[in-house]
């Protein structure tokens, strides 16, 4: 740029600088939309429109704002239901389906990430007397681990609320309903079949002290986030704790071999929960799960030394929220 302008203006340095400055200012204004250089020529855009665009600093996701995504609740089409039914039937023929049942029965040990989850919940989350809802419970392996914790840990022993689970895969629900029917062994436990965005519990008015979703949120359909957040409000009360164990976005970019496998950005999850009235309590990367995989070079110090990496990044994280209805918690400069 300097060379071209210098040829045009000779050796007049001040003039060169003025012209460069004007050019940079023009480009800057154009990038913010102040100047429109479209087919109709040079026009100055209404500054009120620019202010309106900048007001919320909204991050766009696929052409939609975060606010649009976390409240959208579109129905599932007949074609999608058929496709999902096929996927479930296919999954029930796979070894992974049967391995989950074996894990629940205690015929095999807990999977590595399940060990990490129960360790985290025992040390940092669970409280005496709680009622528990497991959403996306598979065959009930993690719910059984929670029951064992309440039966074995002195700080958790004693009367507690009902334990309930929701699962979409019919075969797992059928198994779990029979397996957990032994009330002397497991207490008051029930399993219902349903999508985590649309289900009916034995008591439709029941709310729970603790709701957990273990490796579930990444399978949620993008057009159903609003349905889920709304449903979560109906099964919780003030002070309810919601726990999620979820693959990191970096891991999800390298793991897309399952049905409805989505990258779930952290900011979208936290924004959606806040919009529904859930305040973030803790967000921690899962450093305890052991698996194959190696870290990339140059990782942030906080996630060095973990036990499980995918795509060079730590694979999982723990997120805990509390139901808090005070709207001031979610408003900037609220008084």
Coordinates of C-alpha atoms in Angstrom, one line a residue:
X1 CA 0.0 0.0 0.0
X2 CA 2.8 2.5 0.9
X3 CA 4.6 1.8 -2.3
X4 CA 1.5 2.4 -4.5
X5 CA 0.6 5.6 -2.7
X6 CA 4.2 6.9 -2.7
X7 CA 4.3 6.6 -6.5
X8 CA 1.1 8.5 -6.7
X9 CA 2.1 11.3 -4.3
X10 CA 5.8 11.6 -4.8
X11 CA 7.9 12.0 -1.6
X12 CA 5.2 13.8 0.4
X13 CA 5.4 11.6 3.5
X14 CA 2.6 13.4 5.4
X15 CA 0.2 12.9 2.5
X16 CA 1.1 9.2 2.3
X17 CA 0.3 8.8 6.0
X18 CA -3.0 10.6 5.7
X19 CA -4.1 8.4 2.8
X20 CA -3.1 5.2 4.6
X21 CA -4.9 6.3 7.7
X22 CA -8.0 7.1 5.8
X23 CA -7.8 3.7 4.0
X24 CA -7.4 1.8 7.3
X25 CA -10.3 3.7 8.9
X26 CA -12.5 2.9 5.8
X27 CA -11.7 -0.8 6.1
X28 CA -12.4 -0.7 9.8
X29 CA -15.7 1.0 9.4
X30 CA -16.6 -1.4 6.6
X31 CA -15.9 -4.5 8.8
X32 CA -18.3 -3.2 11.5
X33 CA -21.0 -2.4 8.9
X34 CA -20.8 1.3 9.3
X35 CA -20.1 1.7 5.6
X36 CA -21.9 -0.4 3.0
X37 CA -19.9 -0.8 -0.3
X38 CA -22.5 -3.0 -1.9
X39 CA -24.0 -2.8 -5.4
X40 CA -25.8 0.4 -4.5
X41 CA -22.6 2.3 -3.9
X42 CA -21.2 3.9 -0.8
X43 CA -23.7 4.4 1.9
X44 CA -23.5 5.2 5.6
X45 CA -25.5 2.7 7.7
X46 CA -27.8 3.7 10.5
X47 CA -25.6 3.7 13.7
X48 CA -28.6 2.6 15.7
X49 CA -28.7 -0.7 13.8
X50 CA -25.0 -1.2 14.5
X51 CA -25.6 -0.6 18.2
X52 CA -28.5 -3.0 18.2
X53 CA -26.3 -5.7 16.6
X54 CA -23.6 -5.2 19.1
X55 CA -25.8 -4.9 22.2
X56 CA -26.0 -8.6 23.1
X57 CA -22.6 -9.7 21.8
X58 CA -24.4 -12.9 20.7
X59 CA -22.3 -15.7 19.4
X60 CA -23.8 -17.3 16.3
X61 CA -24.1 -21.1 16.0
X62 CA -24.9 -22.2 12.4
X63 CA -26.8 -19.0 11.7
X64 CA -28.8 -19.1 14.9
X65 CA -28.0 -17.3 18.2
X66 CA -27.3 -19.2 21.4
X67 CA -30.6 -17.9 22.7
X68 CA -32.4 -19.4 19.7
X69 CA -30.8 -22.8 20.0
X70 CA -31.3 -23.3 23.8
X71 CA -35.0 -22.5 23.6
X72 CA -35.9 -24.3 20.4
X73 CA -38.2 -27.3 20.9
X74 CA -39.2 -28.8 17.5
X75 CA -41.2 -32.0 17.2
X76 CA -39.5 -35.2 16.1
X77 CA -40.8 -36.2 12.7
X78 CA -42.2 -39.6 11.8
X79 CA -39.2 -40.3 9.7
X80 CA -36.8 -39.5 12.5
X81 CA -38.7 -41.7 14.9
X82 CA -38.5 -44.6 12.4
X83 CA -34.7 -44.0 12.0
X84 CA -34.3 -43.9 15.7
X85 CA -36.2 -47.2 16.2
X86 CA -33.9 -48.8 13.6
X87 CA -30.9 -47.5 15.4
X88 CA -32.1 -48.8 18.7
X89 CA -32.9 -52.3 17.3
X90 CA -29.4 -52.4 15.7
X91 CA -27.8 -51.3 18.9
X92 CA -29.5 -54.1 20.8
X93 CA -27.8 -56.6 18.6
X94 CA -24.3 -55.2 19.4
X95 CA -21.9 -56.4 22.1
X96 CA -21.9 -53.0 23.7
X97 CA -25.6 -53.4 24.6
X98 CA -24.9 -56.7 26.4
X99 CA -21.7 -55.4 28.1
X100 CA -23.8 -52.7 29.8
X101 CA -26.1 -55.3 31.2
X102 CA -23.1 -57.3 32.5
X103 CA -21.8 -54.2 34.1
X104 CA -25.1 -53.6 35.9
X105 CA -25.2 -57.2 37.1
X106 CA -21.7 -56.9 38.5
X107 CA -20.4 -59.6 36.2
X108 CA -17.8 -57.2 34.9
X109 CA -16.2 -54.2 36.6
X110 CA -17.3 -50.7 36.0
X111 CA -16.0 -49.0 32.8
X112 CA -13.1 -46.6 33.3
X113 CA -15.2 -43.5 32.9
X114 CA -17.9 -44.9 35.2
X115 CA -15.3 -45.4 37.9
X116 CA -14.3 -41.8 37.6
X117 CA -17.9 -40.6 37.7
X118 CA -18.8 -42.5 40.9
X119 CA -15.5 -41.4 42.5
X120 CA -16.3 -37.8 41.8
X121 CA -19.9 -38.1 43.0
X122 CA -18.9 -39.8 46.2
X123 CA -16.2 -37.3 47.0
X124 CA -17.8 -34.0 45.9
X125 CA -21.6 -34.3 45.2
X126 CA -23.8 -36.8 46.9
X127 CA -25.7 -35.9 50.1
X128 CA -27.6 -38.0 52.6
X129 CA -31.4 -38.4 52.1
X130 CA -31.5 -37.4 48.5
X131 CA -34.0 -38.6 45.8
X132 CA -32.2 -39.4 42.6
X133 CA -33.2 -39.3 38.9
X134 CA -30.9 -40.9 36.3
X135 CA -31.7 -39.6 32.8
X136 CA -30.3 -41.7 29.9
X137 CA -29.6 -44.5 32.4
X138 CA -28.7 -47.3 30.0
X139 CA -29.2 -50.6 31.8
X140 CA -28.8 -49.0 35.2
X141 CA -25.2 -49.5 36.0
X142 CA -24.5 -46.1 37.3
X143 CA -27.8 -46.0 39.3
X144 CA -26.8 -49.2 40.9
X145 CA -23.4 -47.7 41.9
X146 CA -25.3 -44.8 43.5
X147 CA -27.5 -47.2 45.4
X148 CA -24.4 -49.0 46.6
X149 CA -22.9 -45.8 47.8
X150 CA -26.0 -45.0 49.8
X151 CA -26.0 -48.4 51.3
X152 CA -22.3 -48.6 52.1
X153 CA -21.0 -45.1 52.9
X154 CA -21.6 -44.0 56.6
X155 CA -22.2 -40.4 55.5
X156 CA -24.9 -41.4 53.1
X157 CA -26.7 -44.3 55.0
X158 CA -30.2 -43.8 56.2
X159 CA -33.6 -43.0 54.7
X160 CA -33.6 -41.4 51.3
X161 CA -36.0 -40.4 48.5
X162 CA -37.0 -42.5 45.6
X163 CA -34.5 -43.6 42.9
X164 CA -35.8 -43.4 39.4
X165 CA -34.4 -43.7 35.8
X166 CA -35.4 -42.9 32.3
X167 CA -34.0 -44.7 29.3
X168 CA -34.8 -44.8 25.6
X169 CA -33.5 -48.3 24.6
X170 CA -36.3 -50.7 25.2
X171 CA -34.1 -53.7 25.9
X172 CA -32.3 -52.0 28.7
X173 CA -35.6 -50.8 30.2
X174 CA -37.0 -54.3 30.1
X175 CA -33.9 -55.7 31.8
X176 CA -33.7 -53.0 34.4
X177 CA -37.4 -53.2 35.4
X178 CA -36.8 -56.9 36.3
X179 CA -33.4 -56.5 37.8
X180 CA -34.3 -53.6 40.2
X181 CA -37.6 -55.1 41.2
X182 CA -36.0 -56.6 44.3
X183 CA -36.9 -54.0 46.8
X184 CA -35.1 -55.7 49.7
X185 CA -31.9 -55.4 47.8
X186 CA -32.3 -52.1 46.0
X187 CA -35.1 -50.2 47.7
X188 CA -37.7 -48.1 45.8
X189 CA -36.3 -48.0 42.3
X190 CA -38.3 -47.7 39.0
X191 CA -37.4 -47.5 35.4
X192 CA -39.5 -45.9 32.6
X193 CA -38.9 -45.8 28.9
X194 CA -38.6 -42.4 27.3
X195 CA -36.6 -39.7 25.6
X196 CA -34.9 -37.4 28.1
X197 CA -36.8 -34.5 26.4
X198 CA -40.2 -36.2 26.7
X199 CA -41.0 -38.7 29.4
X200 CA -43.6 -39.5 32.0
X201 CA -42.6 -40.6 35.5
X202 CA -44.7 -42.9 37.8
X203 CA -45.5 -39.7 39.7
X204 CA -45.8 -37.0 37.1
X205 CA -45.5 -34.3 39.8
X206 CA -42.3 -35.7 41.4
X207 CA -39.2 -33.6 41.7
X208 CA -35.7 -34.8 42.7
X209 CA -32.9 -33.6 44.8
X210 CA -30.3 -34.9 42.4
X211 CA -30.5 -35.5 38.6
X212 CA -27.6 -37.0 36.7
X213 CA -26.8 -37.4 33.0
X214 CA -23.8 -39.6 32.3
X215 CA -22.5 -39.2 28.8
X216 CA -25.9 -38.3 27.5
X217 CA -25.9 -34.6 26.5
X218 CA -23.8 -35.2 23.4
X219 CA -26.6 -37.4 22.0
X220 CA -29.3 -34.8 22.3
X221 CA -30.8 -33.6 19.0
X222 CA -29.9 -30.0 18.3
X223 CA -33.5 -29.0 17.7
X224 CA -34.6 -30.4 21.1
X225 CA -32.3 -28.5 23.5
X226 CA -35.2 -26.3 24.6
X227 CA -37.4 -29.4 25.2
X228 CA -34.8 -30.8 27.5
X229 CA -34.2 -27.7 29.5
X230 CA -37.9 -27.2 30.0
X231 CA -38.3 -30.9 31.0
X232 CA -35.4 -30.5 33.5
X233 CA -37.3 -27.7 35.2
X234 CA -40.3 -29.9 35.7
X235 CA -38.4 -32.7 37.6
X236 CA -36.3 -30.4 39.9
X237 CA -37.0 -27.9 42.6
X238 CA -35.2 -25.0 44.2
X239 CA -31.8 -26.3 45.3
X240 CA -31.8 -29.5 43.1
X241 CA -28.4 -30.5 41.9
X242 CA -27.9 -31.5 38.2
X243 CA -24.7 -33.4 37.3
X244 CA -23.4 -34.0 33.8
X245 CA -20.5 -36.1 32.7
X246 CA -19.9 -35.3 29.0
X247 CA -17.2 -35.6 26.3
X248 CA -15.3 -32.4 25.6
X249 CA -16.0 -30.7 22.3
X250 CA -12.4 -31.5 21.2
X251 CA -13.1 -35.2 21.8
X252 CA -16.4 -35.1 20.0
X253 CA -14.8 -33.8 16.9
X254 CA -13.0 -37.1 16.8
X255 CA -15.8 -39.4 17.9
X256 CA -18.8 -39.4 15.6
X257 CA -19.6 -43.1 15.3
X258 CA -22.8 -43.1 17.3
X259 CA -26.4 -41.9 16.5
X260 CA -27.0 -38.3 17.2
X261 CA -23.4 -37.7 18.2
X262 CA -23.0 -34.0 18.5
X263 CA -20.3 -31.5 19.5
X264 CA -21.7 -29.7 22.5
X265 CA -19.9 -26.4 23.1
X266 CA -19.3 -25.5 26.7
X267 CA -20.8 -22.0 26.4
X268 CA -24.0 -23.4 24.8
X269 CA -24.6 -25.8 27.7
X270 CA -23.9 -23.2 30.4
X271 CA -26.1 -20.6 28.6
X272 CA -28.9 -23.1 28.2
X273 CA -28.8 -24.1 31.9
X274 CA -28.7 -20.5 33.0
X275 CA -31.7 -19.6 30.8
X276 CA -33.6 -22.5 32.5
X277 CA -32.7 -21.2 36.0
X278 CA -29.7 -23.4 36.8
X279 CA -26.5 -21.8 38.1
X280 CA -23.1 -23.4 37.4
X281 CA -21.5 -24.7 40.5
X282 CA -18.4 -26.5 39.2
X283 CA -16.9 -27.3 35.8
X284 CA -13.9 -29.6 36.0
X285 CA -12.1 -31.7 33.4
X286 CA -12.1 -35.4 34.2
X287 CA -8.5 -36.2 35.0
X288 CA -9.2 -39.7 36.6
X289 CA -10.6 -41.7 33.7
X290 CA -8.0 -44.1 32.3
X291 CA -8.0 -44.9 28.6
X292 CA -5.8 -45.0 25.5
X293 CA -4.8 -41.7 24.0
X294 CA -2.0 -39.2 24.3
X295 CA -2.0 -35.5 25.0
X296 CA -1.0 -33.1 22.3
X297 CA 1.9 -30.7 22.8
X298 CA 1.3 -27.3 24.3
X299 CA -1.8 -28.2 26.4
X300 CA -2.9 -25.8 29.2
X301 CA -1.2 -26.8 32.4
X302 CA -4.6 -27.6 34.1
X303 CA -5.2 -30.6 31.8
X304 CA -1.7 -32.0 31.7
X305 CA -1.3 -35.3 33.4
X306 CA -4.8 -36.7 32.8
X307 CA -5.5 -40.3 32.2
X308 CA -7.7 -40.1 29.1
X309 CA -7.2 -38.0 25.9
X310 CA -8.9 -38.0 22.5
X311 CA -7.7 -36.0 19.7
X312 CA -4.9 -34.8 22.0
X313 CA -7.3 -33.2 24.4
X314 CA -8.7 -34.4 27.7
X315 CA -11.8 -36.5 26.8
X316 CA -14.4 -35.8 29.5
X317 CA -15.5 -33.2 32.0
X318 CA -17.7 -32.9 35.0
X319 CA -20.3 -30.1 35.3
X320 CA -22.6 -29.5 38.2
X321 CA -25.5 -27.0 38.4
X322 CA -27.9 -25.9 41.1
X323 CA -31.5 -24.9 40.5
X324 CA -31.7 -21.3 41.6
X325 CA -34.7 -19.1 40.7
X326 CA -33.2 -15.7 41.6
X327 CA -33.3 -14.0 38.2
X328 CA -30.6 -11.6 39.4
X329 CA -28.0 -14.4 39.2
X330 CA -28.4 -14.5 35.4
X331 CA -28.5 -10.7 34.7
X332 CA -25.6 -8.4 34.1
X333 CA -25.4 -5.6 36.7
X334 CA -28.6 -6.8 38.4
X335 CA -29.5 -4.8 41.5

